Amino acid sequence: MSLSLPQKGGDIPSLIKSLHQNNMAGFHVRDKKELLSLLRTFIADGTTVGCGDSVTLEQTGVFDDLRKREINFLDKFDPALTREEKREIYLKNFSADTFVTGANAVTMDGKIFNIDGNGSRVAPMLYGPKQVIVVVGTNKITENAQAAVKRARQIAAPLDAKRLNKATPCTALDRCIDCRHKERICNDFVLIAGQFVKERIKVIIVNEELGY
């Protein structure tokens, strides 16, 4: 996909170069249509695909598109799932051919940062699936890891806690105070700085502001 698009959120070709230097791949697409088209080239029919919780994937129609594909989609969003059945899906994600997710931030030096509540999203990103595809909007680009943590805690986490109907202080304050609430979702702070397996992780940057 083209890398000469109007830039939002930083010098995207430089970011993609940084991802490459960290043994990850980077791609830049214009919109949802290009995103779905690119994903189809990465995800073959007949394969098993897991996913992480992601407003970005919901907004771009990725989940709906996966449900229509001739794949084994480990759909954690099925309302009929019991708590134990959902846990089984989380475990199956480790042996999936592809794991698709969003991210709280991607840094200009080619690192991926996430805060997670129970680890079910970040764990498969770190190990297991043969391929991990991370989809982000340009609003997720930060200068460095310090800015990524700040963005995730002060912007993404309060909004996500509201979406999940948590009773944490951030839902009322619209900011993180590093609470110790029993429903706290800021439990796992994970920075992916590189990969052993070349291009196992692919980051697709959509030229729009998406998610939190």
mmCIF file with all atom_site columns, C-alpha atoms in Angstrom:
data_model
loop_
_atom_site.group_PDB
_atom_site.id
_atom_site.type_symbol
_atom_site.label_atom_id
_atom_site.label_alt_id
_atom_site.label_comp_id
_atom_site.label_asym_id
_atom_site.label_entity_id
_atom_site.label_seq_id
_atom_site.pdbx_PDB_ins_code
_atom_site.Cartn_x
_atom_site.Cartn_y
_atom_site.Cartn_z
_atom_site.occupancy
_atom_site.B_iso_or_equiv
_atom_site.pdbx_formal_charge
_atom_site.auth_seq_id
_atom_site.auth_comp_id
_atom_site.auth_asym_id
_atom_site.auth_atom_id
_atom_site.pdbx_PDB_model_num
ATOM 1   C CA . MET A 1 1   ? 0.000   0.000   0.000  1.00 0.00 ? 1   MET A CA 1
ATOM 2   C CA . SER A 1 2   ? 1.078   3.577   -0.602 1.00 0.00 ? 2   SER A CA 1
ATOM 3   C CA . LEU A 1 3   ? 3.380   5.293   1.866  1.00 0.00 ? 3   LEU A CA 1
ATOM 4   C CA . SER A 1 4   ? 2.980   8.750   0.301  1.00 0.00 ? 4   SER A CA 1
ATOM 5   C CA . LEU A 1 5   ? -0.352  9.593   1.904  1.00 0.00 ? 5   LEU A CA 1
ATOM 6   C CA . PRO A 1 6   ? -0.973  12.809  3.861  1.00 0.00 ? 6   PRO A CA 1
ATOM 7   C CA . GLN A 1 7   ? 0.665   12.253  7.218  1.00 0.00 ? 7   GLN A CA 1
ATOM 8   C CA . LYS A 1 8   ? -1.329  12.177  10.439 1.00 0.00 ? 8   LYS A CA 1
ATOM 9   C CA . GLY A 1 9   ? 0.403   11.555  13.728 1.00 0.00 ? 9   GLY A CA 1
ATOM 10  C CA . GLY A 1 10  ? 3.983   11.599  12.510 1.00 0.00 ? 10  GLY A CA 1
ATOM 11  C CA . ASP A 1 11  ? 6.373   10.446  9.804  1.00 0.00 ? 11  ASP A CA 1
ATOM 12  C CA . ILE A 1 12  ? 4.788   7.091   8.986  1.00 0.00 ? 12  ILE A CA 1
ATOM 13  C CA . PRO A 1 13  ? 7.467   5.895   6.517  1.00 0.00 ? 13  PRO A CA 1
ATOM 14  C CA . SER A 1 14  ? 10.050  6.392   9.291  1.00 0.00 ? 14  SER A CA 1
ATOM 15  C CA . LEU A 1 15  ? 7.832   4.459   11.714 1.00 0.00 ? 15  LEU A CA 1
ATOM 16  C CA . ILE A 1 16  ? 7.524   1.588   9.245  1.00 0.00 ? 16  ILE A CA 1
ATOM 17  C CA . LYS A 1 17  ? 11.299  1.597   8.840  1.00 0.00 ? 17  LYS A CA 1
ATOM 18  C CA . SER A 1 18  ? 11.690  1.393   12.629 1.00 0.00 ? 18  SER A CA 1
ATOM 19  C CA . LEU A 1 19  ? 9.313   -1.569  12.793 1.00 0.00 ? 19  LEU A CA 1
ATOM 20  C CA . HIS A 1 20  ? 11.385  -3.285  10.111 1.00 0.00 ? 20  HIS A CA 1
ATOM 21  C CA . GLN A 1 21  ? 14.560  -2.675  12.112 1.00 0.00 ? 21  GLN A CA 1
ATOM 22  C CA . ASN A 1 22  ? 12.859  -4.365  15.065 1.00 0.00 ? 22  ASN A CA 1
ATOM 23  C CA . ASN A 1 23  ? 12.074  -7.421  12.899 1.00 0.00 ? 23  ASN A CA 1
ATOM 24  C CA . MET A 1 24  ? 8.406   -6.469  12.487 1.00 0.00 ? 24  MET A CA 1
ATOM 25  C CA . ALA A 1 25  ? 6.530   -5.397  9.353  1.00 0.00 ? 25  ALA A CA 1
ATOM 26  C CA . GLY A 1 26  ? 4.630   -2.156  8.820  1.00 0.00 ? 26  GLY A CA 1
ATOM 27  C CA . PHE A 1 27  ? 1.940   -1.214  6.318  1.00 0.00 ? 27  PHE A CA 1
ATOM 28  C CA . HIS A 1 28  ? -0.001  2.003   5.670  1.00 0.00 ? 28  HIS A CA 1
ATOM 29  C CA . VAL A 1 29  ? -3.499  1.956   4.191  1.00 0.00 ? 29  VAL A CA 1
ATOM 30  C CA . ARG A 1 30  ? -5.897  4.775   3.381  1.00 0.00 ? 30  ARG A CA 1
ATOM 31  C CA . ASP A 1 31  ? -9.153  3.458   4.774  1.00 0.00 ? 31  ASP A CA 1
ATOM 32  C CA . LYS A 1 32  ? -11.309 0.523   5.863  1.00 0.00 ? 32  LYS A CA 1
ATOM 33  C CA . LYS A 1 33  ? -11.630 -0.795  2.311  1.00 0.00 ? 33  LYS A CA 1
ATOM 34  C CA . GLU A 1 34  ? -7.866  -1.024  1.839  1.00 0.00 ? 34  GLU A CA 1
ATOM 35  C CA . LEU A 1 35  ? -7.480  -2.495  5.322  1.00 0.00 ? 35  LEU A CA 1
ATOM 36  C CA . LEU A 1 36  ? -9.904  -5.349  4.665  1.00 0.00 ? 36  LEU A CA 1
ATOM 37  C CA . SER A 1 37  ? -8.314  -6.012  1.289  1.00 0.00 ? 37  SER A CA 1
ATOM 38  C CA . LEU A 1 38  ? -4.838  -6.226  2.830  1.00 0.00 ? 38  LEU A CA 1
ATOM 39  C CA . LEU A 1 39  ? -6.032  -8.483  5.642  1.00 0.00 ? 39  LEU A CA 1
ATOM 40  C CA . ARG A 1 40  ? -7.412  -10.936 3.096  1.00 0.00 ? 40  ARG A CA 1
ATOM 41  C CA . THR A 1 41  ? -3.930  -11.289 1.591  1.00 0.00 ? 41  THR A CA 1
ATOM 42  C CA . PHE A 1 42  ? -2.516  -12.183 5.025  1.00 0.00 ? 42  PHE A CA 1
ATOM 43  C CA . ILE A 1 43  ? -5.293  -14.523 6.214  1.00 0.00 ? 43  ILE A CA 1
ATOM 44  C CA . ALA A 1 44  ? -5.866  -17.623 4.090  1.00 0.00 ? 44  ALA A CA 1
ATOM 45  C CA . ASP A 1 45  ? -9.099  -19.587 3.875  1.00 0.00 ? 45  ASP A CA 1
ATOM 46  C CA . GLY A 1 46  ? -9.207  -22.628 6.117  1.00 0.00 ? 46  GLY A CA 1
ATOM 47  C CA . THR A 1 47  ? -6.938  -21.155 8.780  1.00 0.00 ? 47  THR A CA 1
ATOM 48  C CA . THR A 1 48  ? -7.696  -20.491 12.441 1.00 0.00 ? 48  THR A CA 1
ATOM 49  C CA . VAL A 1 49  ? -7.949  -16.843 13.487 1.00 0.00 ? 49  VAL A CA 1
ATOM 50  C CA . GLY A 1 50  ? -8.185  -15.455 17.002 1.00 0.00 ? 50  GLY A CA 1
ATOM 51  C CA . CYS A 1 51  ? -8.715  -11.875 18.079 1.00 0.00 ? 51  CYS A CA 1
ATOM 52  C CA . GLY A 1 52  ? -8.234  -9.425  20.894 1.00 0.00 ? 52  GLY A CA 1
ATOM 53  C CA . ASP A 1 53  ? -10.761 -6.945  22.217 1.00 0.00 ? 53  ASP A CA 1
ATOM 54  C CA . SER A 1 54  ? -10.501 -3.861  19.966 1.00 0.00 ? 54  SER A CA 1
ATOM 55  C CA . VAL A 1 55  ? -12.713 -0.865  19.259 1.00 0.00 ? 55  VAL A CA 1
ATOM 56  C CA . THR A 1 56  ? -10.579 -0.207  16.159 1.00 0.00 ? 56  THR A CA 1
ATOM 57  C CA . LEU A 1 57  ? -11.368 -3.636  14.697 1.00 0.00 ? 57  LEU A CA 1
ATOM 58  C CA . GLU A 1 58  ? -15.034 -3.109  15.468 1.00 0.00 ? 58  GLU A CA 1
ATOM 59  C CA . GLN A 1 59  ? -15.115 0.338   13.836 1.00 0.00 ? 59  GLN A CA 1
ATOM 60  C CA . THR A 1 60  ? -13.372 -0.852  10.687 1.00 0.00 ? 60  THR A CA 1
ATOM 61  C CA . GLY A 1 61  ? -15.593 -3.890  10.218 1.00 0.00 ? 61  GLY A CA 1
ATOM 62  C CA . VAL A 1 62  ? -12.768 -6.396  10.664 1.00 0.00 ? 62  VAL A CA 1
ATOM 63  C CA . PHE A 1 63  ? -14.748 -8.633  13.023 1.00 0.00 ? 63  PHE A CA 1
ATOM 64  C CA . ASP A 1 64  ? -17.768 -8.686  10.691 1.00 0.00 ? 64  ASP A CA 1
ATOM 65  C CA . ASP A 1 65  ? -15.515 -9.493  7.734  1.00 0.00 ? 65  ASP A CA 1
ATOM 66  C CA . LEU A 1 66  ? -13.834 -12.372 9.584  1.00 0.00 ? 66  LEU A CA 1
ATOM 67  C CA . ARG A 1 67  ? -17.237 -13.838 10.442 1.00 0.00 ? 67  ARG A CA 1
ATOM 68  C CA . LYS A 1 68  ? -18.042 -14.020 6.718  1.00 0.00 ? 68  LYS A CA 1
ATOM 69  C CA . ARG A 1 69  ? -14.775 -15.708 5.765  1.00 0.00 ? 69  ARG A CA 1
ATOM 70  C CA . GLU A 1 70  ? -14.225 -19.441 5.263  1.00 0.00 ? 70  GLU A CA 1
ATOM 71  C CA . ILE A 1 71  ? -11.986 -19.626 8.303  1.00 0.00 ? 71  ILE A CA 1
ATOM 72  C CA . ASN A 1 72  ? -12.178 -20.990 11.821 1.00 0.00 ? 72  ASN A CA 1
ATOM 73  C CA . PHE A 1 73  ? -12.804 -17.689 13.611 1.00 0.00 ? 73  PHE A CA 1
ATOM 74  C CA . LEU A 1 74  ? -12.433 -17.933 17.389 1.00 0.00 ? 74  LEU A CA 1
ATOM 75  C CA . ASP A 1 75  ? -15.196 -15.420 18.027 1.00 0.00 ? 75  ASP A CA 1
ATOM 76  C CA . LYS A 1 76  ? -14.913 -14.394 21.667 1.00 0.00 ? 76  LYS A CA 1
ATOM 77  C CA . PHE A 1 77  ? -17.841 -11.992 21.241 1.00 0.00 ? 77  PHE A CA 1
ATOM 78  C CA . ASP A 1 78  ? -20.524 -14.659 20.861 1.00 0.00 ? 78  ASP A CA 1
ATOM 79  C CA . PRO A 1 79  ? -23.067 -13.655 23.567 1.00 0.00 ? 79  PRO A CA 1
ATOM 80  C CA . ALA A 1 80  ? -23.980 -17.304 24.100 1.00 0.00 ? 80  ALA A CA 1
ATOM 81  C CA . LEU A 1 81  ? -20.502 -18.136 25.417 1.00 0.00 ? 81  LEU A CA 1
ATOM 82  C CA . THR A 1 82  ? -20.156 -19.073 29.067 1.00 0.00 ? 82  THR A CA 1
ATOM 83  C CA . ARG A 1 83  ? -17.244 -17.770 31.124 1.00 0.00 ? 83  ARG A CA 1
ATOM 84  C CA . GLU A 1 84  ? -15.474 -21.127 30.802 1.00 0.00 ? 84  GLU A CA 1
ATOM 85  C CA . GLU A 1 85  ? -16.092 -21.310 27.036 1.00 0.00 ? 85  GLU A CA 1
ATOM 86  C CA . LYS A 1 86  ? -14.579 -17.858 26.630 1.00 0.00 ? 86  LYS A CA 1
ATOM 87  C CA . ARG A 1 87  ? -11.543 -18.973 28.614 1.00 0.00 ? 87  ARG A CA 1
ATOM 88  C CA . GLU A 1 88  ? -11.190 -21.950 26.256 1.00 0.00 ? 88  GLU A CA 1
ATOM 89  C CA . ILE A 1 89  ? -11.119 -19.530 23.323 1.00 0.00 ? 89  ILE A CA 1
ATOM 90  C CA . TYR A 1 90  ? -8.398  -17.496 25.037 1.00 0.00 ? 90  TYR A CA 1
ATOM 91  C CA . LEU A 1 91  ? -6.299  -20.648 25.328 1.00 0.00 ? 91  LEU A CA 1
ATOM 92  C CA . LYS A 1 92  ? -6.983  -21.667 21.715 1.00 0.00 ? 92  LYS A CA 1
ATOM 93  C CA . ASN A 1 93  ? -5.638  -18.288 20.587 1.00 0.00 ? 93  ASN A CA 1
ATOM 94  C CA . PHE A 1 94  ? -2.125  -19.519 21.390 1.00 0.00 ? 94  PHE A CA 1
ATOM 95  C CA . SER A 1 95  ? -2.320  -22.153 18.642 1.00 0.00 ? 95  SER A CA 1
ATOM 96  C CA . ALA A 1 96  ? -4.090  -19.945 16.087 1.00 0.00 ? 96  ALA A CA 1
ATOM 97  C CA . ASP A 1 97  ? -2.544  -19.346 12.688 1.00 0.00 ? 97  ASP A CA 1
ATOM 98  C CA . THR A 1 98  ? -3.302  -15.630 13.037 1.00 0.00 ? 98  THR A CA 1
ATOM 99  C CA . PHE A 1 99  ? -4.161  -13.371 15.965 1.00 0.00 ? 99  PHE A CA 1
ATOM 100 C CA . VAL A 1 100 ? -5.684  -9.999  15.053 1.00 0.00 ? 100 VAL A CA 1
ATOM 101 C CA . THR A 1 101 ? -5.799  -7.151  17.546 1.00 0.00 ? 101 THR A CA 1
ATOM 102 C CA . GLY A 1 102 ? -5.500  -3.435  18.100 1.00 0.00 ? 102 GLY A CA 1
ATOM 103 C CA . ALA A 1 103 ? -2.960  -1.619  20.283 1.00 0.00 ? 103 ALA A CA 1
ATOM 104 C CA . ASN A 1 104 ? -2.931  1.284   22.691 1.00 0.00 ? 104 ASN A CA 1
ATOM 105 C CA . ALA A 1 105 ? 0.115   2.820   21.024 1.00 0.00 ? 105 ALA A CA 1
ATOM 106 C CA . VAL A 1 106 ? 2.856   2.329   18.456 1.00 0.00 ? 106 VAL A CA 1
ATOM 107 C CA . THR A 1 107 ? 6.008   4.365   18.953 1.00 0.00 ? 107 THR A CA 1
ATOM 108 C CA . MET A 1 108 ? 8.062   6.139   16.326 1.00 0.00 ? 108 MET A CA 1
ATOM 109 C CA . ASP A 1 109 ? 11.018  3.873   17.147 1.00 0.00 ? 109 ASP A CA 1
ATOM 110 C CA . GLY A 1 110 ? 8.927   0.844   16.198 1.00 0.00 ? 110 GLY A CA 1
ATOM 111 C CA . LYS A 1 111 ? 7.604   -0.530  19.479 1.00 0.00 ? 111 LYS A CA 1
ATOM 112 C CA . ILE A 1 112 ? 4.084   -1.638  20.417 1.00 0.00 ? 112 ILE A CA 1
ATOM 113 C CA . PHE A 1 113 ? 2.582   -0.798  23.804 1.00 0.00 ? 113 PHE A CA 1
ATOM 114 C CA . ASN A 1 114 ? -0.532  -2.182  25.469 1.00 0.00 ? 114 ASN A CA 1
ATOM 115 C CA . ILE A 1 115 ? -2.227  -2.116  28.845 1.00 0.00 ? 115 ILE A CA 1
ATOM 116 C CA . ASP A 1 116 ? -4.405  -5.140  29.522 1.00 0.00 ? 116 ASP A CA 1
ATOM 117 C CA . GLY A 1 117 ? -6.761  -6.229  32.249 1.00 0.00 ? 117 GLY A CA 1
ATOM 118 C CA . ASN A 1 118 ? -6.410  -10.019 32.336 1.00 0.00 ? 118 ASN A CA 1
ATOM 119 C CA . GLY A 1 119 ? -3.668  -10.596 29.753 1.00 0.00 ? 119 GLY A CA 1
ATOM 120 C CA . SER A 1 120 ? -5.864  -12.383 27.200 1.00 0.00 ? 120 SER A CA 1
ATOM 121 C CA . ARG A 1 121 ? -4.960  -9.837  24.509 1.00 0.00 ? 121 ARG A CA 1
ATOM 122 C CA . VAL A 1 122 ? -1.260  -9.292  25.166 1.00 0.00 ? 122 VAL A CA 1
ATOM 123 C CA . ALA A 1 123 ? -0.345  -12.922 25.901 1.00 0.00 ? 123 ALA A CA 1
ATOM 124 C CA . PRO A 1 124 ? -0.966  -14.237 22.344 1.00 0.00 ? 124 PRO A CA 1
ATOM 125 C CA . MET A 1 125 ? 0.801   -11.195 20.932 1.00 0.00 ? 125 MET A CA 1
ATOM 126 C CA . LEU A 1 126 ? 3.922   -12.288 22.780 1.00 0.00 ? 126 LEU A CA 1
ATOM 127 C CA . TYR A 1 127 ? 3.860   -16.013 22.053 1.00 0.00 ? 127 TYR A CA 1
ATOM 128 C CA . GLY A 1 128 ? 1.878   -18.694 20.261 1.00 0.00 ? 128 GLY A CA 1
ATOM 129 C CA . PRO A 1 129 ? 0.146   -17.622 17.047 1.00 0.00 ? 129 PRO A CA 1
ATOM 130 C CA . LYS A 1 130 ? 2.222   -17.967 13.887 1.00 0.00 ? 130 LYS A CA 1
ATOM 131 C CA . GLN A 1 131 ? 1.192   -14.480 12.817 1.00 0.00 ? 131 GLN A CA 1
ATOM 132 C CA . VAL A 1 132 ? 0.028   -11.429 14.766 1.00 0.00 ? 132 VAL A CA 1
ATOM 133 C CA . ILE A 1 133 ? -1.654  -8.539  12.944 1.00 0.00 ? 133 ILE A CA 1
ATOM 134 C CA . VAL A 1 134 ? -1.972  -5.246  14.828 1.00 0.00 ? 134 VAL A CA 1
ATOM 135 C CA . VAL A 1 135 ? -4.329  -2.612  13.397 1.00 0.00 ? 135 VAL A CA 1
ATOM 136 C CA . VAL A 1 136 ? -4.068  0.995   14.585 1.00 0.00 ? 136 VAL A CA 1
ATOM 137 C CA . GLY A 1 137 ? -5.257  4.441   13.564 1.00 0.00 ? 137 GLY A CA 1
ATOM 138 C CA . THR A 1 138 ? -2.861  7.367   13.275 1.00 0.00 ? 138 THR A CA 1
ATOM 139 C CA . ASN A 1 139 ? -4.012  8.628   16.683 1.00 0.00 ? 139 ASN A CA 1
ATOM 140 C CA . LYS A 1 140 ? -2.175  5.686   18.277 1.00 0.00 ? 140 LYS A CA 1
ATOM 141 C CA . ILE A 1 141 ? 1.260   6.882   17.114 1.00 0.00 ? 141 ILE A CA 1
ATOM 142 C CA . THR A 1 142 ? 3.443   8.293   19.898 1.00 0.00 ? 142 THR A CA 1
ATOM 143 C CA . GLU A 1 143 ? 6.964   9.691   19.975 1.00 0.00 ? 143 GLU A CA 1
ATOM 144 C CA . ASN A 1 144 ? 8.356   7.149   22.436 1.00 0.00 ? 144 ASN A CA 1
ATOM 145 C CA . ALA A 1 145 ? 7.493   4.533   25.055 1.00 0.00 ? 145 ALA A CA 1
ATOM 146 C CA . GLN A 1 146 ? 7.017   7.120   27.805 1.00 0.00 ? 146 GLN A CA 1
ATOM 147 C CA . ALA A 1 147 ? 4.419   8.936   25.692 1.00 0.00 ? 147 ALA A CA 1
ATOM 148 C CA . ALA A 1 148 ? 2.818   5.568   24.853 1.00 0.00 ? 148 ALA A CA 1
ATOM 149 C CA . VAL A 1 149 ? 2.312   4.739   28.539 1.00 0.00 ? 149 VAL A CA 1
ATOM 150 C CA . LYS A 1 150 ? 0.872   8.197   29.203 1.00 0.00 ? 150 LYS A CA 1
ATOM 151 C CA . ARG A 1 151 ? -1.483  7.910   26.255 1.00 0.00 ? 151 ARG A CA 1
ATOM 152 C CA . ALA A 1 152 ? -2.688  4.460   27.276 1.00 0.00 ? 152 ALA A CA 1
ATOM 153 C CA . ARG A 1 153 ? -3.262  5.390   30.910 1.00 0.00 ? 153 ARG A CA 1
ATOM 154 C CA . GLN A 1 154 ? -4.720  8.865   30.509 1.00 0.00 ? 154 GLN A CA 1
ATOM 155 C CA . ILE A 1 155 ? -6.706  8.482   27.269 1.00 0.00 ? 155 ILE A CA 1
ATOM 156 C CA . ALA A 1 156 ? -7.353  4.861   26.355 1.00 0.00 ? 156 ALA A CA 1
ATOM 157 C CA . ALA A 1 157 ? -7.868  3.262   29.774 1.00 0.00 ? 157 ALA A CA 1
ATOM 158 C CA . PRO A 1 158 ? -10.568 5.639   31.107 1.00 0.00 ? 158 PRO A CA 1
ATOM 159 C CA . LEU A 1 159 ? -12.535 5.361   27.855 1.00 0.00 ? 159 LEU A CA 1
ATOM 160 C CA . ASP A 1 160 ? -12.212 1.596   27.810 1.00 0.00 ? 160 ASP A CA 1
ATOM 161 C CA . ALA A 1 161 ? -13.256 1.332   31.452 1.00 0.00 ? 161 ALA A CA 1
ATOM 162 C CA . LYS A 1 162 ? -16.389 3.310   30.573 1.00 0.00 ? 162 LYS A CA 1
ATOM 163 C CA . ARG A 1 163 ? -17.088 1.022   27.614 1.00 0.00 ? 163 ARG A CA 1
ATOM 164 C CA . LEU A 1 164 ? -16.800 -2.000  29.888 1.00 0.00 ? 164 LEU A CA 1
ATOM 165 C CA . ASN A 1 165 ? -19.066 -0.390  32.516 1.00 0.00 ? 165 ASN A CA 1
ATOM 166 C CA . LYS A 1 166 ? -16.414 -0.499  35.211 1.00 0.00 ? 166 LYS A CA 1
ATOM 167 C CA . ALA A 1 167 ? -16.849 1.417   38.461 1.00 0.00 ? 167 ALA A CA 1
ATOM 168 C CA . THR A 1 168 ? -13.214 2.553   38.602 1.00 0.00 ? 168 THR A CA 1
ATOM 169 C CA . PRO A 1 169 ? -12.360 6.185   39.508 1.00 0.00 ? 169 PRO A CA 1
ATOM 170 C CA . CYS A 1 170 ? -11.157 6.938   35.966 1.00 0.00 ? 170 CYS A CA 1
ATOM 171 C CA . THR A 1 171 ? -14.674 6.574   34.575 1.00 0.00 ? 171 THR A CA 1
ATOM 172 C CA . ALA A 1 172 ? -15.752 9.599   36.618 1.00 0.00 ? 172 ALA A CA 1
ATOM 173 C CA . LEU A 1 173 ? -12.493 11.565  36.533 1.00 0.00 ? 173 LEU A CA 1
ATOM 174 C CA . ASP A 1 174 ? -11.597 10.887  32.868 1.00 0.00 ? 174 ASP A CA 1
ATOM 175 C CA . ARG A 1 175 ? -8.011  10.273  33.962 1.00 0.00 ? 175 ARG A CA 1
ATOM 176 C CA . CYS A 1 176 ? -5.968  7.565   35.605 1.00 0.00 ? 176 CYS A CA 1
ATOM 177 C CA . ILE A 1 177 ? -5.013  7.938   39.284 1.00 0.00 ? 177 ILE A CA 1
ATOM 178 C CA . ASP A 1 178 ? -3.299  4.535   39.519 1.00 0.00 ? 178 ASP A CA 1
ATOM 179 C CA . CYS A 1 179 ? -6.173  3.181   41.609 1.00 0.00 ? 179 CYS A CA 1
ATOM 180 C CA . ARG A 1 180 ? -6.339  -0.127  43.436 1.00 0.00 ? 180 ARG A CA 1
ATOM 181 C CA . HIS A 1 181 ? -9.982  -0.713  42.601 1.00 0.00 ? 181 HIS A CA 1
ATOM 182 C CA . LYS A 1 182 ? -11.117 -4.338  42.322 1.00 0.00 ? 182 LYS A CA 1
ATOM 183 C CA . GLU A 1 183 ? -12.318 -3.651  38.743 1.00 0.00 ? 183 GLU A CA 1
ATOM 184 C CA . ARG A 1 184 ? -9.055  -1.997  37.651 1.00 0.00 ? 184 ARG A CA 1
ATOM 185 C CA . ILE A 1 185 ? -8.230  -2.814  34.014 1.00 0.00 ? 185 ILE A CA 1
ATOM 186 C CA . CYS A 1 186 ? -4.647  -1.476  34.082 1.00 0.00 ? 186 CYS A CA 1
ATOM 187 C CA . ASN A 1 187 ? -2.936  -4.647  35.256 1.00 0.00 ? 187 ASN A CA 1
ATOM 188 C CA . ASP A 1 188 ? -0.520  -5.706  32.499 1.00 0.00 ? 188 ASP A CA 1
ATOM 189 C CA . PHE A 1 189 ? 1.848   -3.134  30.969 1.00 0.00 ? 189 PHE A CA 1
ATOM 190 C CA . VAL A 1 190 ? 3.515   -4.710  27.925 1.00 0.00 ? 190 VAL A CA 1
ATOM 191 C CA . LEU A 1 191 ? 6.040   -3.130  25.554 1.00 0.00 ? 191 LEU A CA 1
ATOM 192 C CA . ILE A 1 192 ? 6.995   -5.194  22.501 1.00 0.00 ? 192 ILE A CA 1
ATOM 193 C CA . ALA A 1 193 ? 10.381  -3.923  21.350 1.00 0.00 ? 193 ALA A CA 1
ATOM 194 C CA . GLY A 1 194 ? 11.188  -6.549  18.733 1.00 0.00 ? 194 GLY A CA 1
ATOM 195 C CA . GLN A 1 195 ? 10.745  -10.099 17.472 1.00 0.00 ? 195 GLN A CA 1
ATOM 196 C CA . PHE A 1 196 ? 12.911  -13.183 16.959 1.00 0.00 ? 196 PHE A CA 1
ATOM 197 C CA . VAL A 1 197 ? 10.774  -14.369 14.033 1.00 0.00 ? 197 VAL A CA 1
ATOM 198 C CA . LYS A 1 198 ? 10.959  -11.875 11.183 1.00 0.00 ? 198 LYS A CA 1
ATOM 199 C CA . GLU A 1 199 ? 7.624   -10.209 10.399 1.00 0.00 ? 199 GLU A CA 1
ATOM 200 C CA . ARG A 1 200 ? 5.653   -12.484 12.731 1.00 0.00 ? 200 ARG A CA 1
ATOM 201 C CA . ILE A 1 201 ? 4.089   -9.235  13.908 1.00 0.00 ? 201 ILE A CA 1
ATOM 202 C CA . LYS A 1 202 ? 2.608   -7.027  11.202 1.00 0.00 ? 202 LYS A CA 1
ATOM 203 C CA . VAL A 1 203 ? 1.397   -3.525  12.057 1.00 0.00 ? 203 VAL A CA 1
ATOM 204 C CA . ILE A 1 204 ? -1.195  -1.962  9.752  1.00 0.00 ? 204 ILE A CA 1
ATOM 205 C CA . ILE A 1 205 ? -1.617  1.798   10.160 1.00 0.00 ? 205 ILE A CA 1
ATOM 206 C CA . VAL A 1 206 ? -4.937  3.124   8.859  1.00 0.00 ? 206 VAL A CA 1
ATOM 207 C CA . ASN A 1 207 ? -4.883  6.771   7.765  1.00 0.00 ? 207 ASN A CA 1
ATOM 208 C CA . GLU A 1 208 ? -7.718  7.649   10.149 1.00 0.00 ? 208 GLU A CA 1
ATOM 209 C CA . GLU A 1 209 ? -8.240  8.212   13.860 1.00 0.00 ? 209 GLU A CA 1
ATOM 210 C CA . LEU A 1 210 ? -9.670  4.985   15.258 1.00 0.00 ? 210 LEU A CA 1
ATOM 211 C CA . GLY A 1 211 ? -10.476 3.541   18.646 1.00 0.00 ? 211 GLY A CA 1
ATOM 212 C CA . TYR A 1 212 ? -9.151  4.989   21.876 1.00 0.00 ? 212 TYR A CA 1
#
